[in-house]
Coordinates of C-alpha atoms in Angstrom, one line a residue:
M15 CA 22.9 11.0 -8.6
S16 CA 20.1 9.1 -10.3
T17 CA 16.5 9.9 -9.6
T18 CA 13.9 7.2 -8.6
T19 CA 10.4 7.8 -9.9
I20 CA 7.9 6.9 -7.1
L21 CA 4.2 6.1 -7.0
L22 CA 2.4 6.2 -3.6
A23 CA -0.6 3.9 -3.0
V24 CA -2.9 4.5 0.0
D25 CA -5.2 1.7 1.1
A26 CA -7.9 2.7 3.6
G27 CA -9.2 -0.6 4.8
S28 CA -11.8 -1.5 7.4
S29 CA -9.2 -2.8 9.8
S30 CA -6.1 -0.7 8.9
V31 CA -4.8 2.2 6.9
R32 CA -1.5 1.8 5.0
C33 CA 0.6 3.6 2.5
K34 CA 3.3 1.9 0.3
A35 CA 5.8 3.3 -2.1
Y36 CA 6.5 1.7 -5.6
E37 CA 9.2 2.5 -8.0
F38 CA 7.8 3.3 -11.4
L39 CA 9.8 1.8 -14.3
P40 CA 8.3 2.8 -17.6
H41 CA 11.4 2.3 -19.7
R42 CA 13.4 -0.5 -18.1
S43 CA 13.7 -4.3 -18.4
I44 CA 13.2 -6.8 -15.6
K45 CA 16.8 -7.8 -15.8
D46 CA 18.0 -4.3 -14.9
A47 CA 15.2 -3.6 -12.4
N48 CA 16.0 -6.7 -10.3
H49 CA 19.4 -5.2 -9.3
D50 CA 17.9 -2.0 -7.8
V51 CA 18.9 -1.4 -4.1
G52 CA 15.9 -1.3 -1.7
C53 CA 13.4 -2.8 -4.1
N54 CA 12.1 -6.3 -4.8
Q55 CA 9.2 -8.0 -6.5
D56 CA 7.2 -8.6 -3.3
C57 CA 8.4 -12.2 -3.4
G58 CA 9.1 -14.0 -0.1
G59 CA 11.1 -16.7 -1.8
S60 CA 11.9 -18.3 -5.2
P61 CA 8.7 -18.7 -7.1
S62 CA 8.0 -22.2 -8.3
S63 CA 7.1 -23.0 -11.9
S64 CA 3.6 -24.1 -12.7
I65 CA 1.3 -24.9 -15.6
H66 CA -0.2 -21.4 -14.8
D67 CA 3.1 -19.6 -15.5
E68 CA 3.3 -17.7 -18.7
P69 CA 6.5 -17.2 -20.8
H70 CA 6.7 -13.4 -20.5
R71 CA 9.7 -13.0 -18.3
E72 CA 11.3 -10.7 -20.8
S73 CA 8.5 -8.2 -20.6
M74 CA 9.1 -4.9 -18.9
P75 CA 7.7 -4.5 -15.4
L76 CA 6.1 -1.2 -14.6
L77 CA 6.5 -1.5 -10.8
L78 CA 8.9 -2.6 -8.1
A79 CA 7.7 -2.5 -4.5
M80 CA 10.1 -0.6 -2.2
T81 CA 10.3 -3.1 0.6
D82 CA 11.2 -0.8 3.4
I83 CA 9.1 2.2 2.4
H84 CA 5.7 1.7 3.9
H85 CA 3.6 2.5 6.9
A86 CA 0.4 1.1 8.4
V87 CA -1.9 2.2 11.2
P88 CA -4.1 -0.7 12.6
M89 CA -7.5 0.6 13.5
T90 CA -11.2 -0.4 13.5
C91 CA -12.5 2.1 11.0
I92 CA -16.2 0.9 11.0
I93 CA -18.6 0.6 13.9
P94 CA -20.2 -2.9 13.7
N95 CA -24.0 -3.0 12.8
T96 CA -24.4 0.7 12.4
G97 CA -21.7 0.8 9.7
H98 CA -20.8 4.3 10.8
I99 CA -17.2 5.3 9.9
R100 CA -14.8 6.7 12.4
I101 CA -14.1 9.3 9.8
H102 CA -12.0 11.8 11.8
S103 CA -9.6 9.1 13.1
L104 CA -9.4 7.6 9.6
L105 CA -8.5 10.9 7.9
T106 CA -5.8 11.4 10.6
A107 CA -4.4 7.9 10.0
I108 CA -4.2 8.5 6.2
D109 CA -2.2 11.7 6.7
E110 CA 0.0 9.9 9.3
C111 CA 0.8 7.1 6.8
I112 CA 1.8 9.6 4.1
D113 CA 3.9 11.6 6.6
N114 CA 5.9 8.5 7.6
V115 CA 6.3 7.1 4.0
L116 CA 7.7 10.5 2.8
L117 CA 10.0 10.6 5.9
L118 CA 11.3 7.1 5.0
L119 CA 11.8 8.2 1.4
R120 CA 13.8 11.3 2.6
R121 CA 16.0 9.2 4.8
S122 CA 16.7 6.7 2.0
S123 CA 17.6 9.5 -0.4
M124 CA 20.4 10.5 1.9
H125 CA 22.1 7.2 1.5
N126 CA 21.0 6.0 -2.0
K127 CA 19.6 8.3 -4.6
E128 CA 17.1 11.1 -5.2
F129 CA 13.5 10.4 -5.6
R130 CA 10.5 12.1 -7.2
V131 CA 6.9 11.3 -6.3
V132 CA 4.8 11.6 -9.5
A133 CA 1.5 10.2 -8.3
V134 CA -0.7 9.4 -5.3
G135 CA -3.6 7.0 -5.6
F136 CA -6.2 5.4 -3.3
S137 CA -8.2 2.3 -2.6
T138 CA -10.9 2.4 0.1
F139 CA -13.3 0.0 1.7
V140 CA -16.5 0.2 -0.3
M141 CA -19.2 1.2 0.0
N142 CA -18.5 4.4 1.8
L143 CA -20.2 7.8 1.7
V144 CA -19.6 10.7 4.1
G145 CA -21.9 13.7 4.6
V146 CA -19.8 17.0 4.4
D147 CA -20.7 20.6 5.1
D148 CA -20.4 23.5 2.7
T149 CA -16.6 23.6 3.3
G150 CA -16.2 20.0 2.4
E151 CA -15.5 18.8 6.0
P152 CA -17.3 15.8 7.5
V153 CA -20.4 16.7 9.5
S154 CA -20.5 13.8 12.0
E155 CA -19.8 10.1 12.4
T156 CA -23.5 9.6 12.4
A157 CA -23.6 11.1 8.9
T158 CA -21.5 8.3 7.4
L159 CA -22.5 5.3 5.4
S160 CA -20.7 2.0 4.7
Y161 CA -21.1 -1.5 3.5
A162 CA -21.1 -2.9 7.0
C163 CA -24.5 -1.4 7.9
N164 CA -27.1 -3.9 9.1
R165 CA -29.4 -1.6 11.2
S166 CA -33.0 -2.5 11.6
D167 CA -34.2 0.8 10.1
V168 CA -32.1 0.3 7.0
V169 CA -33.3 -3.4 6.7
E170 CA -36.8 -2.0 6.9
Q171 CA -36.2 0.4 4.0
C172 CA -35.1 -2.6 1.9
R173 CA -38.2 -4.6 2.8
R174 CA -40.4 -1.6 2.0
W175 CA -39.0 -0.9 -1.4
N176 CA -38.7 -4.6 -2.3
E177 CA -42.5 -4.8 -1.7
N178 CA -43.3 -1.4 -3.3
L179 CA -41.5 -2.1 -6.6
N180 CA -42.7 -4.9 -8.9
S181 CA -40.3 -7.7 -9.8
E182 CA -39.7 -6.4 -13.3
T183 CA -38.6 -3.0 -11.9
L184 CA -36.4 -4.6 -9.3
D185 CA -34.8 -6.9 -11.8
A186 CA -34.1 -4.0 -14.2
L187 CA -32.6 -2.0 -11.4
Y188 CA -30.4 -4.9 -10.5
Q189 CA -29.2 -5.3 -14.1
R190 CA -28.4 -1.6 -14.4
T191 CA -26.7 -1.0 -11.1
G192 CA -25.2 -4.5 -10.6
A193 CA -26.6 -4.5 -7.0
P194 CA -29.8 -5.5 -5.3
L195 CA -31.7 -3.4 -2.8
H196 CA -29.8 -4.4 0.3
S197 CA -28.6 -2.8 3.6
A198 CA -25.0 -2.8 2.4
Y199 CA -25.7 -0.2 -0.3
A200 CA -26.3 3.5 -0.1
L201 CA -29.9 3.9 -1.3
P202 CA -31.7 2.4 1.7
Q203 CA -29.1 3.9 4.0
L204 CA -29.8 7.4 2.6
L205 CA -33.5 6.9 2.9
A206 CA -33.1 5.8 6.5
F207 CA -30.8 8.7 7.3
Y208 CA -33.1 11.4 6.0
E209 CA -36.2 9.8 7.6
N210 CA -34.7 9.1 11.1
S211 CA -32.0 11.7 11.7
P212 CA -32.5 15.0 13.5
D213 CA -33.5 17.7 11.1
G214 CA -30.5 19.8 12.1
L215 CA -28.1 17.0 11.1
C216 CA -29.7 16.5 7.7
K217 CA -29.6 20.2 6.9
R218 CA -25.9 20.3 7.7
V219 CA -25.1 17.8 5.0
H220 CA -24.3 19.9 2.0
R221 CA -23.1 16.9 -0.2
W222 CA -22.1 13.3 0.1
Q223 CA -18.5 12.5 -0.6
T224 CA -16.2 9.4 -0.3
I225 CA -13.2 9.1 2.0
S226 CA -10.7 9.6 -0.9
S227 CA -12.5 12.6 -2.3
I228 CA -12.5 14.3 1.2
C229 CA -8.7 13.7 1.5
L230 CA -8.1 15.1 -2.0
H231 CA -10.4 18.1 -1.3
R232 CA -8.3 18.9 1.9
W233 CA -5.0 18.4 0.2
T234 CA -5.9 20.6 -2.8
G235 CA -7.0 23.6 -0.7
G236 CA -10.5 22.8 0.4
G237 CA -13.1 25.5 -0.1
E238 CA -16.5 25.4 -1.8
I239 CA -15.3 23.6 -4.9
S240 CA -16.3 20.0 -4.4
M241 CA -14.3 17.0 -5.5
P242 CA -15.8 14.4 -7.8
I243 CA -15.7 10.7 -7.0
S244 CA -14.7 7.9 -9.3
Y245 CA -17.0 5.6 -11.3
S246 CA -15.5 2.7 -9.2
E247 CA -16.4 4.2 -5.8
A248 CA -19.8 5.3 -7.1
S249 CA -20.6 1.9 -8.5
W250 CA -20.1 0.3 -5.1
T251 CA -22.8 2.5 -3.7
G252 CA -25.4 0.5 -5.7
M253 CA -26.7 3.7 -7.2
L254 CA -24.6 3.9 -10.4
N255 CA -25.8 2.7 -13.8
F256 CA -22.6 0.8 -14.6
Q257 CA -23.6 0.8 -18.3
T258 CA -23.8 4.6 -18.6
C259 CA -21.5 5.6 -15.7
S260 CA -24.2 8.0 -14.4
W261 CA -26.4 8.0 -11.4
D262 CA -29.3 5.7 -12.1
E263 CA -32.6 7.5 -12.9
K264 CA -34.8 5.1 -10.9
V265 CA -32.5 5.6 -7.9
I266 CA -32.9 9.3 -8.2
Q267 CA -36.6 9.0 -8.5
I268 CA -36.8 6.9 -5.3
L269 CA -34.7 9.5 -3.4
H270 CA -36.9 12.2 -4.6
S271 CA -39.9 10.4 -3.0
C272 CA -38.4 10.9 0.5
E273 CA -40.1 14.0 1.9
N274 CA -37.3 14.7 4.3
I275 CA -34.6 15.1 1.7
P276 CA -33.9 18.9 1.2
A277 CA -36.0 20.5 -1.4
R278 CA -33.0 21.4 -3.6
N279 CA -32.4 18.9 -6.4
I280 CA -31.1 15.6 -5.1
M281 CA -28.3 15.8 -7.7
N282 CA -26.8 18.6 -5.7
L283 CA -26.4 16.2 -2.8
L284 CA -24.6 13.6 -4.9
P285 CA -21.0 14.2 -6.1
Q286 CA -20.0 14.5 -9.7
L287 CA -18.7 11.4 -11.5
V288 CA -15.5 10.9 -13.4
D289 CA -13.0 8.1 -13.9
F290 CA -10.3 7.4 -11.4
D291 CA -7.8 9.7 -13.3
G292 CA -10.3 12.6 -13.2
T293 CA -11.4 12.2 -16.8
N294 CA -15.1 12.6 -17.6
A295 CA -15.9 9.8 -20.0
Q296 CA -18.7 11.7 -21.6
N297 CA -16.7 14.8 -22.6
G298 CA -13.0 13.9 -22.1
C299 CA -12.3 16.8 -19.7
T300 CA -10.0 16.2 -16.8
T301 CA -10.4 17.7 -13.3
P302 CA -7.7 20.4 -13.1
L303 CA -7.1 20.1 -9.3
L304 CA -6.1 16.4 -9.7
R305 CA -3.7 17.1 -12.6
R306 CA -1.9 19.9 -10.7
G307 CA -1.1 18.1 -7.5
I308 CA -1.0 20.0 -4.2
P309 CA -1.3 23.8 -4.7
R310 CA 0.5 26.5 -2.7
N311 CA -2.7 28.3 -1.7
C312 CA -6.1 27.2 -0.5
G313 CA -9.4 28.2 -2.1
D314 CA -9.7 31.2 0.2
G315 CA -6.2 32.5 -0.7
K316 CA -4.5 31.3 2.5
R317 CA -1.4 29.2 2.3
N318 CA -2.1 25.5 2.0
P319 CA -0.6 23.7 5.0
Y320 CA 0.0 20.6 2.9
W321 CA 2.3 22.6 0.6
D322 CA 4.9 22.8 3.3
R323 CA 4.0 19.5 5.0
W324 CA 4.4 17.4 1.8
P325 CA 6.7 19.3 -0.6
E326 CA 7.2 16.1 -2.6
L327 CA 3.5 16.1 -3.6
R328 CA 3.4 19.7 -4.8
G329 CA 2.0 20.6 -8.2
Q330 CA 3.5 23.3 -10.5
D331 CA 2.3 26.4 -8.7
G332 CA 0.5 28.7 -11.0
E333 CA 0.7 26.5 -14.1
D334 CA -1.9 26.9 -16.8
D335 CA -3.9 23.8 -17.1
C336 CA -3.0 21.7 -20.1
D337 CA -5.5 20.6 -22.7
E338 CA -8.2 19.0 -20.5
R339 CA -9.6 17.1 -23.4
N340 CA -6.3 15.3 -24.1
N341 CA -6.8 11.9 -22.5
T342 CA -3.6 10.3 -23.9
A343 CA -0.8 12.1 -22.1
T344 CA 2.6 10.4 -22.5
T345 CA 4.8 9.5 -19.6
S346 CA 7.1 12.5 -20.1
E347 CA 4.1 14.8 -20.0
V348 CA 2.8 13.6 -16.6
L349 CA 6.1 13.2 -14.7
P350 CA 7.3 16.8 -14.0
H351 CA 5.1 17.1 -10.9
C352 CA 2.9 15.1 -8.7
R353 CA -0.5 14.1 -9.9
L354 CA -3.4 13.0 -7.7
F355 CA -5.9 10.2 -8.5
L356 CA -9.3 9.4 -7.1
G357 CA -10.0 6.3 -5.1
I358 CA -11.1 3.0 -6.4
G359 CA -12.9 0.2 -4.6
D360 CA -10.6 -2.1 -2.6
G361 CA -12.1 -5.2 -4.4
A362 CA -11.1 -3.7 -7.8
A363 CA -7.6 -2.9 -6.5
A364 CA -7.2 -6.4 -5.1
N365 CA -8.1 -7.9 -8.5
L366 CA -5.6 -5.7 -10.3
G367 CA -2.9 -6.2 -7.7
S368 CA -3.2 -10.0 -7.8
K369 CA -3.0 -10.0 -11.6
C370 CA -6.6 -10.9 -12.1
D371 CA -7.4 -8.1 -14.5
S372 CA -8.6 -7.8 -18.0
Y373 CA -5.3 -6.4 -19.3
A374 CA -4.3 -10.1 -19.3
R375 CA -4.5 -11.3 -22.9
S376 CA -3.5 -15.0 -22.7
S377 CA -6.0 -17.8 -22.2
N378 CA -4.4 -18.7 -18.9
A379 CA -4.6 -15.2 -17.5
G380 CA -8.2 -14.8 -18.6
R381 CA -9.1 -17.8 -16.4
R382 CA -7.9 -16.3 -13.2
I383 CA -10.4 -15.7 -10.4
A384 CA -9.4 -13.5 -7.5
V385 CA -10.3 -14.8 -4.1
T386 CA -9.7 -12.4 -1.2
I387 CA -10.2 -13.0 2.5
G388 CA -9.4 -10.1 4.8
T389 CA -12.0 -8.9 7.3
S390 CA -14.6 -9.6 4.7
A391 CA -14.3 -12.1 1.8
A392 CA -14.9 -12.1 -1.9
A393 CA -14.4 -13.8 -5.2
R394 CA -14.3 -11.7 -8.4
V395 CA -13.4 -11.6 -12.1
C396 CA -12.5 -8.6 -14.1
I397 CA -14.0 -8.4 -17.6
P398 CA -13.7 -5.7 -20.3
L399 CA -16.9 -3.6 -20.6
S400 CA -16.9 -0.2 -22.2
I401 CA -19.5 2.4 -21.4
G402 CA -22.6 1.6 -23.4
E403 CA -22.0 -2.1 -23.3
T404 CA -23.8 -4.5 -20.9
V405 CA -23.5 -7.9 -19.2
T406 CA -26.1 -10.0 -17.6
V407 CA -25.6 -10.1 -13.9
P408 CA -26.6 -13.4 -12.3
R409 CA -28.8 -13.0 -9.2
G410 CA -26.5 -13.4 -6.2
L411 CA -23.5 -11.6 -7.7
F412 CA -22.6 -7.9 -8.1
C413 CA -21.2 -5.9 -11.0
Y414 CA -19.1 -2.8 -10.3
R415 CA -17.1 -0.5 -12.4
V416 CA -13.3 -0.5 -12.2
D417 CA -12.9 2.3 -14.7
K418 CA -14.5 3.2 -18.0
H419 CA -13.0 0.1 -19.7
R420 CA -13.7 -2.7 -17.2
V421 CA -16.1 -4.1 -14.6
I422 CA -15.6 -6.4 -11.6
L423 CA -18.2 -9.2 -11.4
G424 CA -18.4 -11.4 -8.3
G425 CA -19.8 -11.8 -4.8
A426 CA -18.8 -10.8 -1.3
L427 CA -19.3 -11.9 2.3
T428 CA -19.4 -9.2 5.0
D429 CA -17.7 -11.6 7.3
G430 CA -14.6 -13.5 6.2
G431 CA -11.6 -13.3 8.4
S432 CA -13.8 -11.6 11.0
V433 CA -15.5 -15.0 11.5
V434 CA -12.2 -16.4 12.7
D435 CA -11.6 -13.4 14.8
W436 CA -15.0 -13.9 16.4
A437 CA -14.2 -17.5 17.1
R438 CA -10.9 -16.6 18.7
T439 CA -12.6 -14.3 21.1
L440 CA -15.4 -16.8 21.8
L441 CA -13.0 -19.7 22.4
N442 CA -10.5 -17.6 24.3
L443 CA -7.8 -18.1 21.8
Q444 CA -6.5 -14.5 21.8
S445 CA -2.8 -15.4 22.3
R446 CA -1.0 -16.3 19.1
E447 CA 0.3 -19.5 20.7
A448 CA -3.1 -20.8 21.8
F449 CA -4.6 -20.0 18.4
D450 CA -1.8 -21.7 16.4
E451 CA -2.1 -24.8 18.6
V452 CA -5.8 -25.1 17.9
L453 CA -5.4 -24.3 14.2
K454 CA -2.8 -27.1 14.0
Q455 CA -5.4 -29.5 15.5
V456 CA -7.9 -28.3 13.0
A457 CA -5.5 -29.2 10.2
E458 CA -5.1 -32.7 11.7
H459 CA -8.9 -32.9 12.1
Y460 CA -9.3 -32.1 8.4
D461 CA -6.6 -34.6 7.3
N462 CA -7.9 -37.4 9.5
E463 CA -11.5 -37.1 10.4
A464 CA -13.0 -34.7 7.8
K465 CA -12.0 -37.0 4.9
N466 CA -14.2 -39.7 6.3
L467 CA -17.3 -37.7 6.9
Y468 CA -20.4 -38.6 4.9
L469 CA -18.8 -41.5 3.1
D470 CA -21.3 -44.0 4.5
S471 CA -24.8 -42.7 3.9
A472 CA -26.2 -45.0 6.5
Q473 CA -23.8 -43.7 9.1
T474 CA -25.2 -41.3 11.8
Q475 CA -23.7 -37.8 11.8
P476 CA -20.2 -38.3 13.2
T477 CA -18.6 -36.3 15.9
G478 CA -17.2 -33.1 14.5
A479 CA -19.8 -32.6 11.7
V480 CA -20.6 -29.1 12.9
T481 CA -22.2 -26.8 10.3
M482 CA -22.0 -23.0 10.4
I483 CA -23.8 -20.2 8.6
P484 CA -21.2 -17.4 8.8
F485 CA -23.6 -14.4 8.6
L486 CA -22.4 -12.6 11.7
S487 CA -23.2 -9.2 10.1
G488 CA -26.0 -10.3 7.7
E489 CA -25.8 -11.8 4.3
R490 CA -24.6 -10.3 1.1
S491 CA -23.8 -12.8 -1.7
T492 CA -25.6 -14.9 -2.6
G493 CA -28.9 -14.3 -0.9
F494 CA -28.6 -10.7 0.0
R495 CA -30.7 -11.0 3.1
G496 CA -29.8 -8.2 5.4
S497 CA -31.7 -9.7 8.3
A498 CA -29.8 -12.9 8.2
T499 CA -27.9 -14.1 11.3
A500 CA -25.2 -16.6 12.0
C501 CA -25.9 -20.1 13.2
I502 CA -23.9 -23.2 14.3
S503 CA -25.6 -26.6 14.2
G504 CA -24.6 -30.1 15.2
I505 CA -23.0 -29.3 18.6
T506 CA -22.9 -32.3 21.0
R507 CA -21.1 -33.0 24.2
E508 CA -18.1 -34.1 22.2
T509 CA -17.8 -30.8 20.3
T510 CA -14.6 -29.0 21.0
S511 CA -12.9 -25.7 20.0
V512 CA -11.3 -27.6 17.1
H513 CA -14.7 -28.5 15.6
I514 CA -16.0 -24.9 16.1
L515 CA -13.0 -23.3 14.5
Y516 CA -13.1 -25.8 11.6
S517 CA -16.8 -25.1 11.1
C518 CA -16.0 -21.4 10.8
L519 CA -13.3 -22.0 8.1
A520 CA -15.6 -24.4 6.3
G521 CA -18.6 -22.1 6.6
V522 CA -16.8 -19.2 4.8
T523 CA -15.3 -21.7 2.3
L524 CA -18.8 -23.0 1.3
R525 CA -20.2 -19.5 0.8
L526 CA -17.2 -18.5 -1.4
A527 CA -17.7 -21.7 -3.4
A528 CA -21.3 -20.7 -4.0
V529 CA -20.1 -17.4 -5.4
I530 CA -17.5 -19.1 -7.6
D531 CA -20.1 -21.4 -9.0
L532 CA -22.1 -18.4 -10.2
I533 CA -19.0 -16.8 -11.6
G534 CA -18.4 -20.0 -13.5
E535 CA -21.8 -19.6 -15.3
V536 CA -20.8 -16.1 -16.5
R537 CA -17.3 -17.1 -17.6
G538 CA -18.6 -20.1 -19.5
I539 CA -16.9 -22.6 -17.2
Q540 CA -19.0 -25.7 -17.0
R541 CA -19.5 -26.9 -13.5
H542 CA -22.5 -28.5 -11.9
R543 CA -22.4 -29.3 -8.2
G544 CA -24.2 -32.2 -6.7
L545 CA -23.9 -35.7 -5.4
S546 CA -24.5 -37.3 -8.8
G547 CA -21.4 -35.9 -10.4
D548 CA -19.1 -32.9 -10.8
H549 CA -17.8 -31.4 -14.0
P550 CA -14.7 -29.5 -12.8
F551 CA -13.4 -26.1 -14.0
S552 CA -10.9 -26.1 -16.9
S553 CA -7.5 -27.4 -15.7
Q554 CA -6.1 -23.9 -16.7
T555 CA -8.4 -22.1 -14.3
V556 CA -6.8 -20.9 -11.1
L557 CA -7.9 -19.1 -8.0
V558 CA -5.5 -16.4 -7.0
A559 CA -5.4 -15.8 -3.2
S560 CA -5.0 -12.4 -1.6
G561 CA -5.7 -10.9 1.8
N562 CA -3.8 -11.6 5.0
A563 CA -6.3 -14.1 6.3
L564 CA -5.9 -16.3 3.2
E565 CA -2.2 -15.7 2.3
R566 CA -1.1 -16.8 5.8
N567 CA -3.4 -19.8 6.2
S568 CA -2.4 -22.7 4.1
L569 CA -5.2 -24.9 5.5
W570 CA -7.9 -22.4 4.4
R571 CA -6.4 -22.3 0.9
Q572 CA -6.4 -26.1 0.7
M573 CA -10.0 -26.3 1.9
I574 CA -11.1 -23.8 -0.8
A575 CA -9.2 -25.8 -3.4
D576 CA -10.8 -29.1 -2.3
C577 CA -14.3 -27.5 -2.1
T578 CA -14.2 -25.8 -5.5
G579 CA -12.0 -28.4 -7.4
V580 CA -9.7 -25.5 -8.5
S581 CA -6.1 -24.9 -7.6
V582 CA -5.4 -22.0 -5.3
V583 CA -2.2 -20.0 -5.7
V584 CA -0.3 -17.3 -3.9
D585 CA 1.5 -15.0 -6.3
G586 CA 5.0 -14.1 -5.2
E587 CA 4.8 -10.6 -6.5
S588 CA 1.4 -9.6 -5.2
N589 CA 2.0 -9.1 -1.5
E590 CA -0.3 -6.3 -0.2
G591 CA -2.2 -6.7 -3.4
T592 CA -4.6 -3.9 -2.8
C593 CA -1.8 -1.3 -2.7
R594 CA -0.2 -2.9 -5.6
G595 CA -3.4 -2.8 -7.6
V596 CA -3.7 1.0 -7.0
A597 CA -0.1 1.5 -8.1
M598 CA -0.5 -0.7 -11.2
L599 CA -3.7 1.1 -12.3
I600 CA -1.9 4.5 -12.1
A601 CA 1.2 3.1 -13.8
R602 CA -0.8 1.8 -16.7
S603 CA -2.6 5.1 -17.0
F604 CA 0.8 6.7 -17.8
Q605 CA 1.5 4.3 -20.6
T606 CA 0.6 5.1 -24.2
S607 CA 0.2 1.4 -25.1
D608 CA -1.1 -1.7 -23.4
Q609 CA 1.7 -4.0 -22.4
G610 CA -0.5 -7.0 -21.9
G611 CA -1.1 -9.2 -18.9
E612 CA 1.3 -9.9 -16.1
P613 CA 2.6 -13.5 -15.7
L614 CA 1.9 -15.2 -12.4
S615 CA 4.9 -15.9 -10.3
I616 CA 3.6 -18.7 -8.1
L617 CA 5.0 -18.9 -4.6
K618 CA 2.6 -21.4 -3.1
E619 CA 0.0 -23.6 -4.7
S620 CA -2.7 -25.8 -3.2
H621 CA -4.0 -28.5 -5.6
P622 CA -7.5 -29.9 -5.0
N623 CA -8.0 -33.4 -3.6
F624 CA -10.8 -34.8 -5.7
E625 CA -11.3 -37.7 -3.3
L626 CA -13.0 -35.1 -1.0
K627 CA -15.7 -34.3 -3.6
S628 CA -18.5 -36.1 -1.8
T629 CA -17.4 -34.7 1.5
W630 CA -17.7 -31.1 0.3
S631 CA -20.9 -31.9 -1.8
C632 CA -22.6 -33.1 1.4
A633 CA -21.3 -30.2 3.4
T634 CA -22.7 -27.9 0.8
L635 CA -26.1 -29.5 1.1
D636 CA -25.9 -29.4 4.9
Q637 CA -25.3 -25.7 4.9
E638 CA -27.9 -25.0 2.3
N639 CA -30.5 -27.0 4.2
L640 CA -29.6 -25.2 7.5
I641 CA -29.9 -21.8 5.8
N642 CA -33.4 -22.8 4.4
A643 CA -34.4 -24.0 7.9
V644 CA -33.3 -21.1 10.0
S645 CA -34.1 -18.4 7.4
T646 CA -37.7 -18.6 8.4
T647 CA -36.7 -17.1 11.8
W648 CA -35.1 -14.1 10.2
S649 CA -37.1 -10.9 10.1
K650 CA -38.5 -10.2 6.7

């Protein structure tokens, strides 16, 4: 009986937790792999050909998704406004997902073939930090930090430090960390936590960890030995110098200025930093616990409950650690037992999973921009950047580490698909039938009425020209104003639910277009928005869509294509792209050579309608003017 080699990818998102199994194929051709039972290429139909396709079909795939081997737990992981994480429920959900995926694998092996799990990896919503006690267990939900924080005390910390630091210092900090001083990041949240939390709670926090590092600490036996976190997760905190892959010195200096932070060195409160595979980029050493998988015994000598619960994830009990300075292990060296990997940011995973990564070598692949709309929304590119190298980060964008070789550069909105969810609740469209009917009318509105908006400059604002600022949870890119709020303008007696829902879709579309414009400057793509003219992106540039809210909504994809002037595609092999990105990153880490970029397998494509250029140009101006007008009412 043959043995299937398996990688498990866990995705801890803000609205669900999922685990998915992938078959790892390091030595096989795509022709052979396509005939495997129980596996496919995540393709919902026959991919269509396109100018964006690349002639690499003979290349060897590393992964095949196992279509029936997955489990998801829908849940609201983050409390709105406070950004606190429901950490105990989240950790339980992660374990539940792995329980069920391993159960499905065991059942499939009874009818098909044996399997061996060789690796488990993570992606998590970022930023996340969790205060843990001296045993590595979470202290309290109130000692958790996340990107969704918009509390007034945290916004006040941002205001204070933006005033206290001169512009040169702020700009230099931005260029080193790739992030501004904003409520979505850890620095102001840590300052607010230690200034405003009860003294007893602060003293209970022994160290700050991430969701994935807490899981791995539990699985590997717990105890006093802390788990490091990856450069990727650390970078999303806004406190990592992405050029050196170390905590930024100015950030540490600011934390030291807080009188309520315990007297011991602040560095003892922050986790150690390594790459996602546990390798320290400075000295080449690898974290032994990650290489060994799940051990038999806990740190206190007691039997590890996960040893019996998940025998498929066991390490080689009692093995001597291999040369920890060897960072080029071959596939055969890493397959005998399960290896554990640290988490990476979900945005980085989404880029890798949707084939928008810097492993791509062709000119076509190098022009892919990932656009994701789930609960939040983002547009990102992945560019090579080794430690010690730098890149200029345009104000309004972020720059985060993927690993020691690459960075993600782009922008994000806290509210993406959540804006549509909010509108559904507001308009009482909770049933699928009611929502689909209104969405159908929105599509008709866009086809018929929206195309005629603004064409006559002398015309008064027509019915339906409703403008929305989608900052329900504050603003990240491009203005990074934590005190920002949402606004809808242009409502009249004739305004209907169709106009409101359309304004929500358009509002998010326009903010993503602003991010994509800034990315275009970095990528060297000439584009200048405005009424006087528009120089479009290269015809070979493509936006690769991911996230349920975007993959399932053809109207939204078309609106983004029309607004940006760039085709939007759905790749047929990138379903659940975040999990796929985790699995792909792990699979590539097992390879001794770079196989090059993956070709797109386009399932759906939305081409821009350039006749709508003036419509979207004026919509852009309307939204920018509205932001400028109402921003004076936002607290500073």
